[in-house]
PDB file of C-alpha atoms in Angstrom:
ATOM      1  CA  MET A  20       9.859 -11.505  11.170  1.00  0.00           C
ATOM      2  CA  GLN A  21       8.051  -8.869   9.133  1.00  0.00           C
ATOM      3  CA  LEU A  22       7.441  -5.175   9.725  1.00  0.00           C
ATOM      4  CA  THR A  23       4.213  -3.408   8.770  1.00  0.00           C
ATOM      5  CA  PHE A  24       3.736   0.340   8.455  1.00  0.00           C
ATOM      6  CA  VAL A  25       0.207   1.762   8.291  1.00  0.00           C
ATOM      7  CA  ALA A  26      -0.802   5.407   7.956  1.00  0.00           C
ATOM      8  CA  GLN A  27      -4.142   7.024   7.279  1.00  0.00           C
ATOM      9  CA  SER A  28      -5.678  10.438   6.786  1.00  0.00           C
ATOM     10  CA  LEU A  29      -9.419  10.706   7.406  1.00  0.00           C
ATOM     11  CA  THR A  30      -9.777  14.215   5.996  1.00  0.00           C
ATOM     12  CA  GLU A  31     -12.198  14.823   3.159  1.00  0.00           C
ATOM     13  CA  ARG A  32     -10.378  15.124  -0.150  1.00  0.00           C
ATOM     14  CA  PRO A  33     -11.365  15.795  -3.742  1.00  0.00           C
ATOM     15  CA  GLU A  34     -12.568  12.681  -5.569  1.00  0.00           C
ATOM     16  CA  PRO A  35      -9.506  10.586  -6.502  1.00  0.00           C
ATOM     17  CA  THR A  36      -8.759  10.585 -10.218  1.00  0.00           C
ATOM     18  CA  PRO A  37      -7.035   8.110 -12.520  1.00  0.00           C
ATOM     19  CA  ALA A  38      -4.377  10.807 -13.121  1.00  0.00           C
ATOM     20  CA  LEU A  39      -3.573  10.905  -9.387  1.00  0.00           C
ATOM     21  CA  ALA A  40      -3.361   7.110  -9.244  1.00  0.00           C
ATOM     22  CA  GLN A  41      -1.097   7.120 -12.316  1.00  0.00           C
ATOM     23  CA  ALA A  42       1.221   9.649 -10.651  1.00  0.00           C
ATOM     24  CA  VAL A  43       1.567   7.223  -7.716  1.00  0.00           C
ATOM     25  CA  VAL A  44       2.222   4.334 -10.137  1.00  0.00           C
ATOM     26  CA  ASP A  45       4.946   6.350 -11.889  1.00  0.00           C
ATOM     27  CA  ALA A  46       6.645   7.240  -8.581  1.00  0.00           C
ATOM     28  CA  TRP A  47       6.526   3.675  -7.289  1.00  0.00           C
ATOM     29  CA  GLN A  48       7.945   2.284 -10.536  1.00  0.00           C
ATOM     30  CA  LEU A  49      11.005   4.515 -10.030  1.00  0.00           C
ATOM     31  CA  VAL A  50      11.792   2.589  -6.812  1.00  0.00           C
ATOM     32  CA  GLY A  51      11.217  -0.874  -8.266  1.00  0.00           C
ATOM     33  CA  ARG A  52       7.562  -1.489  -7.393  1.00  0.00           C
ATOM     34  CA  LYS A  53       5.197  -2.996 -10.003  1.00  0.00           C
ATOM     35  CA  PRO A  54       1.885  -1.350  -9.072  1.00  0.00           C
ATOM     36  CA  THR A  55      -1.536  -1.726 -10.604  1.00  0.00           C
ATOM     37  CA  VAL A  56      -4.635   0.447 -10.149  1.00  0.00           C
ATOM     38  CA  THR A  57      -7.988  -1.060  -9.132  1.00  0.00           C
ATOM     39  CA  SER A  58     -11.328   0.718  -8.791  1.00  0.00           C
ATOM     40  CA  GLU A  59     -13.222  -0.087  -5.612  1.00  0.00           C
ATOM     41  CA  VAL A  60     -16.702   0.752  -4.356  1.00  0.00           C
ATOM     42  CA  LEU A  61     -16.465   1.579  -0.667  1.00  0.00           C
ATOM     43  CA  ALA A  62     -19.049   1.481   2.121  1.00  0.00           C
ATOM     44  CA  GLY A  63     -21.637   4.184   1.511  1.00  0.00           C
ATOM     45  CA  GLY A  64     -21.236   3.868  -2.256  1.00  0.00           C
ATOM     46  CA  ASP A  65     -18.147   6.093  -2.539  1.00  0.00           C
ATOM     47  CA  ALA A  66     -15.767   5.253  -5.357  1.00  0.00           C
ATOM     48  CA  GLY A  67     -12.135   4.700  -4.548  1.00  0.00           C
ATOM     49  CA  LEU A  68      -8.905   3.785  -6.281  1.00  0.00           C
ATOM     50  CA  VAL A  69      -6.304   1.387  -4.935  1.00  0.00           C
ATOM     51  CA  VAL A  70      -2.702   1.463  -6.111  1.00  0.00           C
ATOM     52  CA  SER A  71      -1.101  -1.795  -5.058  1.00  0.00           C
ATOM     53  CA  ASP A  72       1.957  -3.991  -5.552  1.00  0.00           C
ATOM     54  CA  PRO A  73       1.046  -6.786  -6.014  1.00  0.00           C
ATOM     55  CA  THR A  74      -2.406  -6.345  -7.539  1.00  0.00           C
ATOM     56  CA  TYR A  75      -5.086  -5.523  -4.947  1.00  0.00           C
ATOM     57  CA  LEU A  76      -6.591  -8.520  -3.111  1.00  0.00           C
ATOM     58  CA  THR A  77      -4.083 -11.034  -4.523  1.00  0.00           C
ATOM     59  CA  GLY A  78      -1.959 -11.423  -1.384  1.00  0.00           C
ATOM     60  CA  ALA A  79       1.680 -10.450  -1.021  1.00  0.00           C
ATOM     61  CA  ASN A  80       4.697 -10.723  -3.309  1.00  0.00           C
ATOM     62  CA  PRO A  81       6.790 -13.928  -3.010  1.00  0.00           C
ATOM     63  CA  ASP A  82       9.198 -12.141  -0.622  1.00  0.00           C
ATOM     64  CA  GLY A  83       6.286 -11.090   1.619  1.00  0.00           C
ATOM     65  CA  THR A  84       6.203  -7.433   0.578  1.00  0.00           C
ATOM     66  CA  LEU A  85       3.010  -5.473   0.021  1.00  0.00           C
ATOM     67  CA  THR A  86       2.692  -1.790  -0.868  1.00  0.00           C
ATOM     68  CA  GLN A  87      -0.857  -0.425  -1.063  1.00  0.00           C
ATOM     69  CA  LEU A  88      -2.394   3.041  -1.216  1.00  0.00           C
ATOM     70  CA  SER A  89      -6.195   3.416  -1.040  1.00  0.00           C
ATOM     71  CA  LEU A  90      -7.591   6.750  -2.213  1.00  0.00           C
ATOM     72  CA  SER A  91     -11.140   7.984  -1.700  1.00  0.00           C
ATOM     73  CA  SER A  92     -12.857  11.315  -1.141  1.00  0.00           C
ATOM     74  CA  GLU A  93     -13.064  10.484   2.582  1.00  0.00           C
ATOM     75  CA  ALA A  94      -9.671   8.996   3.366  1.00  0.00           C
ATOM     76  CA  ILE A  95      -6.207   7.979   2.258  1.00  0.00           C
ATOM     77  CA  PHE A  96      -4.806   4.730   3.631  1.00  0.00           C
ATOM     78  CA  LEU A  97      -1.218   3.505   3.140  1.00  0.00           C
ATOM     79  CA  GLN A  98       0.007   0.027   4.076  1.00  0.00           C
ATOM     80  CA  VAL A  99       3.576  -1.190   3.524  1.00  0.00           C
ATOM     81  CA  MET A 100       4.855  -4.611   4.581  1.00  0.00           C
ATOM     82  CA  SER A 101       8.560  -5.458   4.571  1.00  0.00           C
ATOM     83  CA  PRO A 102      10.071  -8.623   3.174  1.00  0.00           C
ATOM     84  CA  CYS A 103       9.946 -11.602   5.519  1.00  0.00           C
ATOM     85  CA  ILE A 104      13.210 -12.136   7.397  1.00  0.00           C
ATOM     86  CA  GLU A 105      13.821 -15.525   8.951  1.00  0.00           C
ATOM     87  CA  GLY A 106      14.485 -15.468  12.670  1.00  0.00           C
ATOM     88  CA  ASP A 107      13.195 -14.260  15.996  1.00  0.00           C
ATOM     89  CA  LEU A 108      13.113 -10.470  16.560  1.00  0.00           C
ATOM     90  CA  ASP A 109      14.953 -10.706  19.919  1.00  0.00           C
ATOM     91  CA  HIS A 110      17.644 -12.858  18.338  1.00  0.00           C
ATOM     92  CA  LEU A 111      17.992 -10.571  15.318  1.00  0.00           C
ATOM     93  CA  LEU A 112      18.261  -7.454  17.523  1.00  0.00           C
ATOM     94  CA  ALA A 113      20.881  -9.091  19.750  1.00  0.00           C
ATOM     95  CA  GLY A 114      23.140  -9.526  16.719  1.00  0.00           C
ATOM     96  CA  SER A 115      23.119  -5.841  15.789  1.00  0.00           C
TER      97      SER A 115
END
């Protein structure tokens, strides 16, 4: 079993900056993440930055976790995946 949390904001924002991405990196490092920053060209030619643990487009960490924040002038997208837990959700809930 694995849980995924996704949130997005489609409001226009100022162009994302490396300083903003670094602030996210610093905050995530405080809670044990090992993020990297990747530049990305989005549809329409907009530039974006992706802060991700593990590195963007490399899959998930060995425990199944993924933490990723995409920043552009048009949107912010957050995706967080929990570690994989062996078992069936109904069975796991019945034991709580």
